[in-house]
PDB file of C-alpha atoms in Angstrom:
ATOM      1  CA  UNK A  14      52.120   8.851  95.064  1.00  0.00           C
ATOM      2  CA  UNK A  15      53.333  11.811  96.326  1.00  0.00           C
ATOM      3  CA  UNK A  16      56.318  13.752  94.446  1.00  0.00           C
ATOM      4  CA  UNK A  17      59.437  15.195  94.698  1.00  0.00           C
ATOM      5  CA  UNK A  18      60.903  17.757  92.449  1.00  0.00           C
ATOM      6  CA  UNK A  19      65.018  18.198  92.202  1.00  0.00           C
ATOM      7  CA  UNK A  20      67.713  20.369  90.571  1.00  0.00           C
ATOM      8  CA  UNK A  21      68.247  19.061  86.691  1.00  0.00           C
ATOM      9  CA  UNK A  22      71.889  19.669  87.752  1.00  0.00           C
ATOM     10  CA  UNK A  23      74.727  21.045  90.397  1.00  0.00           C
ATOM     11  CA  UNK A  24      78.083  21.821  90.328  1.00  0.00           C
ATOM     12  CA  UNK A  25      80.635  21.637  93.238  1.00  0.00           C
ATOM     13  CA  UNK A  26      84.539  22.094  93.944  1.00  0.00           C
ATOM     14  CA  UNK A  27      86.196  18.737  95.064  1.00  0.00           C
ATOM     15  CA  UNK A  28      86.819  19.005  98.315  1.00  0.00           C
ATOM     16  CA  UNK A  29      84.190  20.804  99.629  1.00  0.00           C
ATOM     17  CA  UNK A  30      80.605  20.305 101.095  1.00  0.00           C
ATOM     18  CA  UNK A  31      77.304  19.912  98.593  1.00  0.00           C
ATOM     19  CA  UNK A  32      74.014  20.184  99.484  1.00  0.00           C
ATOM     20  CA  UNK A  33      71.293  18.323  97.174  1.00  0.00           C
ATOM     21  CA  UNK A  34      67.824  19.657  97.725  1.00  0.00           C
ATOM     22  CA  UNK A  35      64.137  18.165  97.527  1.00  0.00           C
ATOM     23  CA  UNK A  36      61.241  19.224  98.135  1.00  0.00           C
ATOM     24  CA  UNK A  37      57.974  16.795  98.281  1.00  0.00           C
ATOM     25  CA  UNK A  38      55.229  19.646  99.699  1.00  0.00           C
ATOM     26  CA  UNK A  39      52.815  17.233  99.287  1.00  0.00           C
ATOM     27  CA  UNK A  40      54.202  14.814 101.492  1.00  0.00           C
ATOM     28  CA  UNK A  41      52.390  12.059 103.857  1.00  0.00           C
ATOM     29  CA  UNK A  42      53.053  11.941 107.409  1.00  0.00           C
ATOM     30  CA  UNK A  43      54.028   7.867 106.656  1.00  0.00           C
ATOM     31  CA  UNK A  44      56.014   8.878 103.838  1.00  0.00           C
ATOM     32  CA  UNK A  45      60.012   8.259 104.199  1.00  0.00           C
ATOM     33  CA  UNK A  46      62.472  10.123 102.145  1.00  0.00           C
ATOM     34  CA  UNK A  47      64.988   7.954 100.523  1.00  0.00           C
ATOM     35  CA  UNK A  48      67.688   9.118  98.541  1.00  0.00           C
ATOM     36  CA  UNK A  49      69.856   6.795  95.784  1.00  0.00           C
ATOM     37  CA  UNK A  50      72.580   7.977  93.309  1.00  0.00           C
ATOM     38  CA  UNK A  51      73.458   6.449  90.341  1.00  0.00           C
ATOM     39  CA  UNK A  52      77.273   6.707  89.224  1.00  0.00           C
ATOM     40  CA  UNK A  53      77.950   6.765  85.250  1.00  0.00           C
ATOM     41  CA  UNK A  54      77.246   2.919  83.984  1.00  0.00           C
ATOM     42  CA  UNK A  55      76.625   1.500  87.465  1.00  0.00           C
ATOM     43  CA  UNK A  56      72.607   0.784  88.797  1.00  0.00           C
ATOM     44  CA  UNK A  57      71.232   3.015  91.804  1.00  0.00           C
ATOM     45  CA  UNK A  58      72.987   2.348  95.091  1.00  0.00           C
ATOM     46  CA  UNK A  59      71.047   3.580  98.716  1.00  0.00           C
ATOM     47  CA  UNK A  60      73.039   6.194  99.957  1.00  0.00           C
ATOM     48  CA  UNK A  61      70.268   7.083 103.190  1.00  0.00           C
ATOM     49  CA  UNK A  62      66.944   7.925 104.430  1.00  0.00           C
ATOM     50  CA  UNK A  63      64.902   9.211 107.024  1.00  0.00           C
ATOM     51  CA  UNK A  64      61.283  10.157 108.451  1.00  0.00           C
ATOM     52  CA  UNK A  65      61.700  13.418 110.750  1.00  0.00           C
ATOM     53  CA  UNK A  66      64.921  13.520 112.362  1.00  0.00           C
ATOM     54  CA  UNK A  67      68.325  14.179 111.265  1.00  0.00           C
ATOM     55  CA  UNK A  68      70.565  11.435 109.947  1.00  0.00           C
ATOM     56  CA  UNK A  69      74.240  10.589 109.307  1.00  0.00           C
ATOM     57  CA  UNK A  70      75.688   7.529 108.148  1.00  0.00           C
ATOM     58  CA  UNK A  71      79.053   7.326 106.640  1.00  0.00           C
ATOM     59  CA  UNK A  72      78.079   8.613 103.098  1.00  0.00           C
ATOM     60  CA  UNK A  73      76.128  11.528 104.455  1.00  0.00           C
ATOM     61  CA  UNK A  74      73.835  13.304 106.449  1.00  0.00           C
ATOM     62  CA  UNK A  75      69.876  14.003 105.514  1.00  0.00           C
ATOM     63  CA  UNK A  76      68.718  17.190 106.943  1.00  0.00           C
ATOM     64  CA  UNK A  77      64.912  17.115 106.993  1.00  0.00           C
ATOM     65  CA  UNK A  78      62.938  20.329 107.304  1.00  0.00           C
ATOM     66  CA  UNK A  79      60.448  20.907 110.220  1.00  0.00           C
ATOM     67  CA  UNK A  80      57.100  20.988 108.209  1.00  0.00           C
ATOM     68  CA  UNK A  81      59.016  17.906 106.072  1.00  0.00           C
ATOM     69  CA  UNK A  82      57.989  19.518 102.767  1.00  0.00           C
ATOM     70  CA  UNK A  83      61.564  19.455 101.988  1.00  0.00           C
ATOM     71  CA  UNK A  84      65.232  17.926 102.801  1.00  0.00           C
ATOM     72  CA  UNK A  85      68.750  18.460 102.103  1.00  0.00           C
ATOM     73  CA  UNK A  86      71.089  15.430 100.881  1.00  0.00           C
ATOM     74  CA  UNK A  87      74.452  16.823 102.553  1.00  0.00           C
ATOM     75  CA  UNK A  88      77.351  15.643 101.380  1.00  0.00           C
ATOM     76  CA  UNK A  89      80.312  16.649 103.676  1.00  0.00           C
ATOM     77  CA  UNK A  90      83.686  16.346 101.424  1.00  0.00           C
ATOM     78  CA  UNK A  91      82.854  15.966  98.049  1.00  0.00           C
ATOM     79  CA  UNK A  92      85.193  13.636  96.215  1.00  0.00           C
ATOM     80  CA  UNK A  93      85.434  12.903  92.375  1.00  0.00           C
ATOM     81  CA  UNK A  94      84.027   9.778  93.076  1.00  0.00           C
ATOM     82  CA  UNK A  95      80.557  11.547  94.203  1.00  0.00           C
ATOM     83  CA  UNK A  96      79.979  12.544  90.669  1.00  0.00           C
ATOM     84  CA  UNK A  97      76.326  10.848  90.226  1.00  0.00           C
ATOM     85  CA  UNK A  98      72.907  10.931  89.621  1.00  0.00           C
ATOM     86  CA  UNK A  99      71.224  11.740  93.142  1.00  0.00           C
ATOM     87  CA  UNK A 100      67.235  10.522  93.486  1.00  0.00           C
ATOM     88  CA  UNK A 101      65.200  11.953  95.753  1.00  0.00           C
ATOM     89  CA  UNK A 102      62.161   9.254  96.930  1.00  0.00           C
ATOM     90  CA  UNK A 103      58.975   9.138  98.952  1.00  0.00           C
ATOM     91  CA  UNK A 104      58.249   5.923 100.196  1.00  0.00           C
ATOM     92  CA  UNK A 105      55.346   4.688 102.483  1.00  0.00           C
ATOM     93  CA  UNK A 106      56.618   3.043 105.869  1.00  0.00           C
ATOM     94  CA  UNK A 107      52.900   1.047 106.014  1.00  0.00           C
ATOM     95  CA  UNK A 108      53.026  -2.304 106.353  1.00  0.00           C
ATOM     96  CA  UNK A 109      55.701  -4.133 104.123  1.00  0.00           C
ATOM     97  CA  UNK A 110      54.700  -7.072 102.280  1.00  0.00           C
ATOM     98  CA  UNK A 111      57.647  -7.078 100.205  1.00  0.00           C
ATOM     99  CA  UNK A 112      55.975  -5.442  97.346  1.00  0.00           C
ATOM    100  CA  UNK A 113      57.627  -1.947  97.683  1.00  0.00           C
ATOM    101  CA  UNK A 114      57.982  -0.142  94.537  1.00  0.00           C
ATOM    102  CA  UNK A 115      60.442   2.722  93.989  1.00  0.00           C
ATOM    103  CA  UNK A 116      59.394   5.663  91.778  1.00  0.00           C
ATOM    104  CA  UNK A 117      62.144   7.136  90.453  1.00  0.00           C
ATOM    105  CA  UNK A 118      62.374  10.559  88.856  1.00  0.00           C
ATOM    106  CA  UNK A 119      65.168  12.142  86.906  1.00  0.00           C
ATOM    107  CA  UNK A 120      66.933  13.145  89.815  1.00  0.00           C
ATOM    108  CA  UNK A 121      69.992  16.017  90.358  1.00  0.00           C
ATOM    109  CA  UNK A 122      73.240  15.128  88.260  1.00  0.00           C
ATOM    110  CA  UNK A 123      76.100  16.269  90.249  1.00  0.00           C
ATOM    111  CA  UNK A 124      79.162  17.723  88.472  1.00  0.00           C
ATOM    112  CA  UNK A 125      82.439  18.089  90.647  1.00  0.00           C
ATOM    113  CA  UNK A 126      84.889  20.498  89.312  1.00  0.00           C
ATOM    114  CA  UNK A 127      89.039  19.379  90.504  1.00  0.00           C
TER     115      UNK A 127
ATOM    116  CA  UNK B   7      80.712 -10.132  97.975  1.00  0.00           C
ATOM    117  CA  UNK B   8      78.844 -10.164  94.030  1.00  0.00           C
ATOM    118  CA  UNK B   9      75.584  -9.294  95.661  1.00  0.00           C
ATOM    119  CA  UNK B  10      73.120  -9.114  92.110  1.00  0.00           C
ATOM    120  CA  UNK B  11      74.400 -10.504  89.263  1.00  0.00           C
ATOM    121  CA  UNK B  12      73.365  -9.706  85.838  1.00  0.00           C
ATOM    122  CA  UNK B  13      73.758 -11.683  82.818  1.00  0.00           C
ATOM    123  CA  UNK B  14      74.715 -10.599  80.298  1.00  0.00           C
ATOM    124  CA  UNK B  15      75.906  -6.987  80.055  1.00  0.00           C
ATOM    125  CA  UNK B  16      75.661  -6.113  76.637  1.00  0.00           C
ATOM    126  CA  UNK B  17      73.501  -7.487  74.070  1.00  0.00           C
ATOM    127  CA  UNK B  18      72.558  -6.649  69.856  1.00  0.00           C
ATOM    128  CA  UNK B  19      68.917  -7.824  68.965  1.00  0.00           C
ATOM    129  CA  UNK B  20      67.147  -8.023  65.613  1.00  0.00           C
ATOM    130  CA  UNK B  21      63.657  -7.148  65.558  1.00  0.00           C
ATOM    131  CA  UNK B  22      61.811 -10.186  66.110  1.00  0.00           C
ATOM    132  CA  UNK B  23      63.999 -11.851  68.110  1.00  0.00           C
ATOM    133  CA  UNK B  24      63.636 -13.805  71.870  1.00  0.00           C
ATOM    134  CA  UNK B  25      65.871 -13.121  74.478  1.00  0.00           C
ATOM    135  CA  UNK B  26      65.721 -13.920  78.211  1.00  0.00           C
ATOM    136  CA  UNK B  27      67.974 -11.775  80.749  1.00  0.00           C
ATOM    137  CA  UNK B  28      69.244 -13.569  83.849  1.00  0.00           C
ATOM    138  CA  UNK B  29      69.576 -12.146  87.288  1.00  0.00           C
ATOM    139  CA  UNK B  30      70.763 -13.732  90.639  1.00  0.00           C
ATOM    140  CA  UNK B  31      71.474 -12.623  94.432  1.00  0.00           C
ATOM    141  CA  UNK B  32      73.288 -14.179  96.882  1.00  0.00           C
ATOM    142  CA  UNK B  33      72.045 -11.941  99.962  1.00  0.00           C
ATOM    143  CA  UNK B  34      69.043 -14.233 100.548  1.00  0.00           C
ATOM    144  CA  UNK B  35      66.389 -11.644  99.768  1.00  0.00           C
ATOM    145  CA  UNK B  36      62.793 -12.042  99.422  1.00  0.00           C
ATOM    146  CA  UNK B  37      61.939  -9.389  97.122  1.00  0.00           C
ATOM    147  CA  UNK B  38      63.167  -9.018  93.298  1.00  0.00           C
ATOM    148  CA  UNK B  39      62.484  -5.992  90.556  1.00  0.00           C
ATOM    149  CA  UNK B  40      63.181  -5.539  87.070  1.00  0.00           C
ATOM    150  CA  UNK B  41      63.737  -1.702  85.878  1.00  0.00           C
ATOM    151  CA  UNK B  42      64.658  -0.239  82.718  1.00  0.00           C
ATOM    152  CA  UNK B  43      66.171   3.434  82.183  1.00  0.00           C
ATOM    153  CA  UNK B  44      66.189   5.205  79.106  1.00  0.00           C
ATOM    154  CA  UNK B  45      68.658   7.706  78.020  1.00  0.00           C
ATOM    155  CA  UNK B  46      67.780  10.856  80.290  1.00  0.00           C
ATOM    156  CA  UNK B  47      65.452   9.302  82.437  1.00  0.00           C
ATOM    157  CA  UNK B  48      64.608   7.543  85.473  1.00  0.00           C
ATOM    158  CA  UNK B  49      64.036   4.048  86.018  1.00  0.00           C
ATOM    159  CA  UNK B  50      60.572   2.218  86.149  1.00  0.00           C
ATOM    160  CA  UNK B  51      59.558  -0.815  87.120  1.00  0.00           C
ATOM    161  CA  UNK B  52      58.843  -3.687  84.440  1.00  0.00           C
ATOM    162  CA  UNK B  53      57.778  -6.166  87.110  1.00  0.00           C
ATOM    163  CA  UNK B  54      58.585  -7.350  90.592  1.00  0.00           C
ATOM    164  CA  UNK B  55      58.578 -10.542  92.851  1.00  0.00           C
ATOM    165  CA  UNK B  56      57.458  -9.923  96.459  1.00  0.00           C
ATOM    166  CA  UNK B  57      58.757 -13.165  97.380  1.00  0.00           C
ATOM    167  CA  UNK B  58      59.688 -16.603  95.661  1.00  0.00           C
ATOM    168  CA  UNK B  59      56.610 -18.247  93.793  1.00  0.00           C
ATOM    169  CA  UNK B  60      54.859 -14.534  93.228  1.00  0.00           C
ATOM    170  CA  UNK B  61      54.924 -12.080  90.521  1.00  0.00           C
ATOM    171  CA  UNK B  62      53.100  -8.523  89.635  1.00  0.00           C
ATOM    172  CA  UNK B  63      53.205  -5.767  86.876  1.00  0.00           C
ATOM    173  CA  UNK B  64      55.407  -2.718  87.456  1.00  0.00           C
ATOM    174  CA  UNK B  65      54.540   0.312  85.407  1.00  0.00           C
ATOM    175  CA  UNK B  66      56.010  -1.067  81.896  1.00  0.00           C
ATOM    176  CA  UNK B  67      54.946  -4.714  81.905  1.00  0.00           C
ATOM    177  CA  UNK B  68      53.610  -4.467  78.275  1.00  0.00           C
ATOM    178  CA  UNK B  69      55.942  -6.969  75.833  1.00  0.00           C
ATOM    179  CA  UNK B  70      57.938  -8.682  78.784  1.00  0.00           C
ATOM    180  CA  UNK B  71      57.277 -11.654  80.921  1.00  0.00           C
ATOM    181  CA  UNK B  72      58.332 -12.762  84.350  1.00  0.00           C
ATOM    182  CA  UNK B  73      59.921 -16.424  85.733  1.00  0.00           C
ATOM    183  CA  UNK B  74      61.061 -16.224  89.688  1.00  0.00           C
ATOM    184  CA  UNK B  75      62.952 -19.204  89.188  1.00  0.00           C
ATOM    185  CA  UNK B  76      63.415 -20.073  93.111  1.00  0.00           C
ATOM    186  CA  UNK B  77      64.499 -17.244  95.689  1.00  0.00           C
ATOM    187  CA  UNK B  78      67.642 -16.477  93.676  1.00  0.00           C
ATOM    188  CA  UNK B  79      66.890 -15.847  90.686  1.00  0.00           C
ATOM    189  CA  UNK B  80      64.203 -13.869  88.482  1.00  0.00           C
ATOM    190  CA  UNK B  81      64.723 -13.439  84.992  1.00  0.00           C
ATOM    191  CA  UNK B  82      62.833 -11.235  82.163  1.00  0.00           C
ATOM    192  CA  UNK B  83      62.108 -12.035  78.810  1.00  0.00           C
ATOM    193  CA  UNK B  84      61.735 -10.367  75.617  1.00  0.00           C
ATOM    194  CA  UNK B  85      58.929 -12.714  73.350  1.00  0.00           C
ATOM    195  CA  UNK B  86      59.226 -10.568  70.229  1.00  0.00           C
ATOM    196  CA  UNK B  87      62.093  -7.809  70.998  1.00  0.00           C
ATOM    197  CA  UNK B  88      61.084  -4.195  69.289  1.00  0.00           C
ATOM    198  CA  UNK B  89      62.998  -1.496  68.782  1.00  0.00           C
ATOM    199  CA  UNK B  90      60.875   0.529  71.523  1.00  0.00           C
ATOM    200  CA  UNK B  91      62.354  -1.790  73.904  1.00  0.00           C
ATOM    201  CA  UNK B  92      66.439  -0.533  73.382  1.00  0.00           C
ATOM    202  CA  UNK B  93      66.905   0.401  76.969  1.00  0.00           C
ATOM    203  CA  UNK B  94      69.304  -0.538  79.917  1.00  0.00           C
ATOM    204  CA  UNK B  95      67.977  -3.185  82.106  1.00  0.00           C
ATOM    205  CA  UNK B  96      68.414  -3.095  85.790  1.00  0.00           C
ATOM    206  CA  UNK B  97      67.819  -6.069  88.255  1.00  0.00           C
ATOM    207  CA  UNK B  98      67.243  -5.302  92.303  1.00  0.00           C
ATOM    208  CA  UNK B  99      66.804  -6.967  95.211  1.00  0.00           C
ATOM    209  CA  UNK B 100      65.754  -6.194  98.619  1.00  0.00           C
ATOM    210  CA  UNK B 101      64.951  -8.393 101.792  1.00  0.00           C
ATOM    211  CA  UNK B 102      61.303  -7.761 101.766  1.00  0.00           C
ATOM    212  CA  UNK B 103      58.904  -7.507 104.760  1.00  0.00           C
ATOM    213  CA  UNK B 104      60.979  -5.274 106.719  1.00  0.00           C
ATOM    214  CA  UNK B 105      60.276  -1.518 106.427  1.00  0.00           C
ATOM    215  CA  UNK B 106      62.503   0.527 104.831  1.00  0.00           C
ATOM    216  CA  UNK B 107      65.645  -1.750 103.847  1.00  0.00           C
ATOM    217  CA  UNK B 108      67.169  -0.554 100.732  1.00  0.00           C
ATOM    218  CA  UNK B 109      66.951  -1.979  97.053  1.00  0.00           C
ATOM    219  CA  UNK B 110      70.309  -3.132  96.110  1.00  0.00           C
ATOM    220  CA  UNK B 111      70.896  -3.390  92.131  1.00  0.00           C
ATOM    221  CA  UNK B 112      73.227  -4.776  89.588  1.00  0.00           C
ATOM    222  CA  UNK B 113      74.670  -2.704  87.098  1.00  0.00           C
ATOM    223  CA  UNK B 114      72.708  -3.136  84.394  1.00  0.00           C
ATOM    224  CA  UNK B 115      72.194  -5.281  80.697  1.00  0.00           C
ATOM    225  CA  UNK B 116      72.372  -2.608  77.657  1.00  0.00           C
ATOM    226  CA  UNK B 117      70.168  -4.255  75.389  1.00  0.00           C
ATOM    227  CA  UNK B 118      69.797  -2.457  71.714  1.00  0.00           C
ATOM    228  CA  UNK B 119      66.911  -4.145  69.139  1.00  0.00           C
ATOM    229  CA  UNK B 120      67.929  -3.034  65.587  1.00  0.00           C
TER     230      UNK B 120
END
């Protein structure tokens, strides 16, 4: 399976924007990029993901570089509630018998100062 | 809107002891996991259900077993519990078959074996 390394940890100011990196170099050209946080005593929950393009969605916006060896989790208006674990994953977009298995990492813990 | 349901939340275990944990969704999915996460870590997969009336070996099957009761439920069970096993246990669920729908997971069983 193909990797993804992360930030151990980040800081940011309530408020304002954060941007999680991620870089998977040796990415697939099936290969998806998922990202899931994990708040303190809760499981994972999706947050988004994305193949090549750009995406938004109401908890944040994936940027994606051109070569796709890396991405940027952006979040826009970081609240105190975005205080998490973020996971960065590769997943293959082959054929889906149901039998998809997440690899998780250790992922970025994100700190958000008041 | 419970979603997956994990029973119970906390749990004490001698060495020795049997234990089953119980997990149900109500979003009619096809697909079920079992994770565990230790302190610092990331999750990995235990086992998984592709659909009802199938199950495989995640990454840490060793010392657990497997029922996928009906399309539900899917429980895990400790024979002999050790104390290599103190970890938090987190269910999942995901519709299955469809590429790239999200996991969605419960928040977790803290299981200590003393």
């Amino acid at each position: 399976d193909a990797k993804t390394t992360q930030p151990n940890s980040m800081e940011s100011n309530e408020e304002e924007p954060v941007h999680l990196p991620c870089n998977h170099s040796t990415i697939s050209g099936t290969d998806y990029i998922h990202w899931y946080r994990q708040l303190p005593s809760q499981g994972p929950e999706y947050v988004i993901h994305g193949l090549t393009s750009n995406v938004n969605n109401r908890m944040a916006s994936l940027a994606i570089a051109e070569d796709r060896k890396s991405s940027t989790l952006i979040l826009h208006r970081a609240t105190l509630r975005d205080a998490a674990v973020y996971y960065c994953i590769l997943r293959d977009s082959g054929v889906d018998f149901g039998n998809e298995k997440l690899t998780f990492g250790t992922g970025t813990r994100l700190t958000i100062i008041p | 809107n419970a979603g997956v349901t994990q029973t119970p939340k906390f749990q004490v275990l001698k060495t020795g002891q049997s234990m089953t944990l119980q997990c149900a969704q109500d979003m009619n999915h096809n697909s079920m996991y079992w994770y565990r996460q230790d302190p610092g870590m990331g999750l990995r997969l235990i086992y998984y259900s592709a659909s009802e009336g199938t199950t495989d070996k995640g990454e840490v099957p060793n010392g657990y077993n497997v029922s996928r009761l009906n399309k539900r439920e899917f429980s895990l069970r400790l024979e002999s519990a050790a104390p290599s096993q103190t970890s938090v246990y987190f269910c999942a669920s995901r519709i299955g078959r469809v590429s790239n729908q999200p996991q969605h997971f419960g928040d977790g069983t803290r299981l200590s074996i003393l």
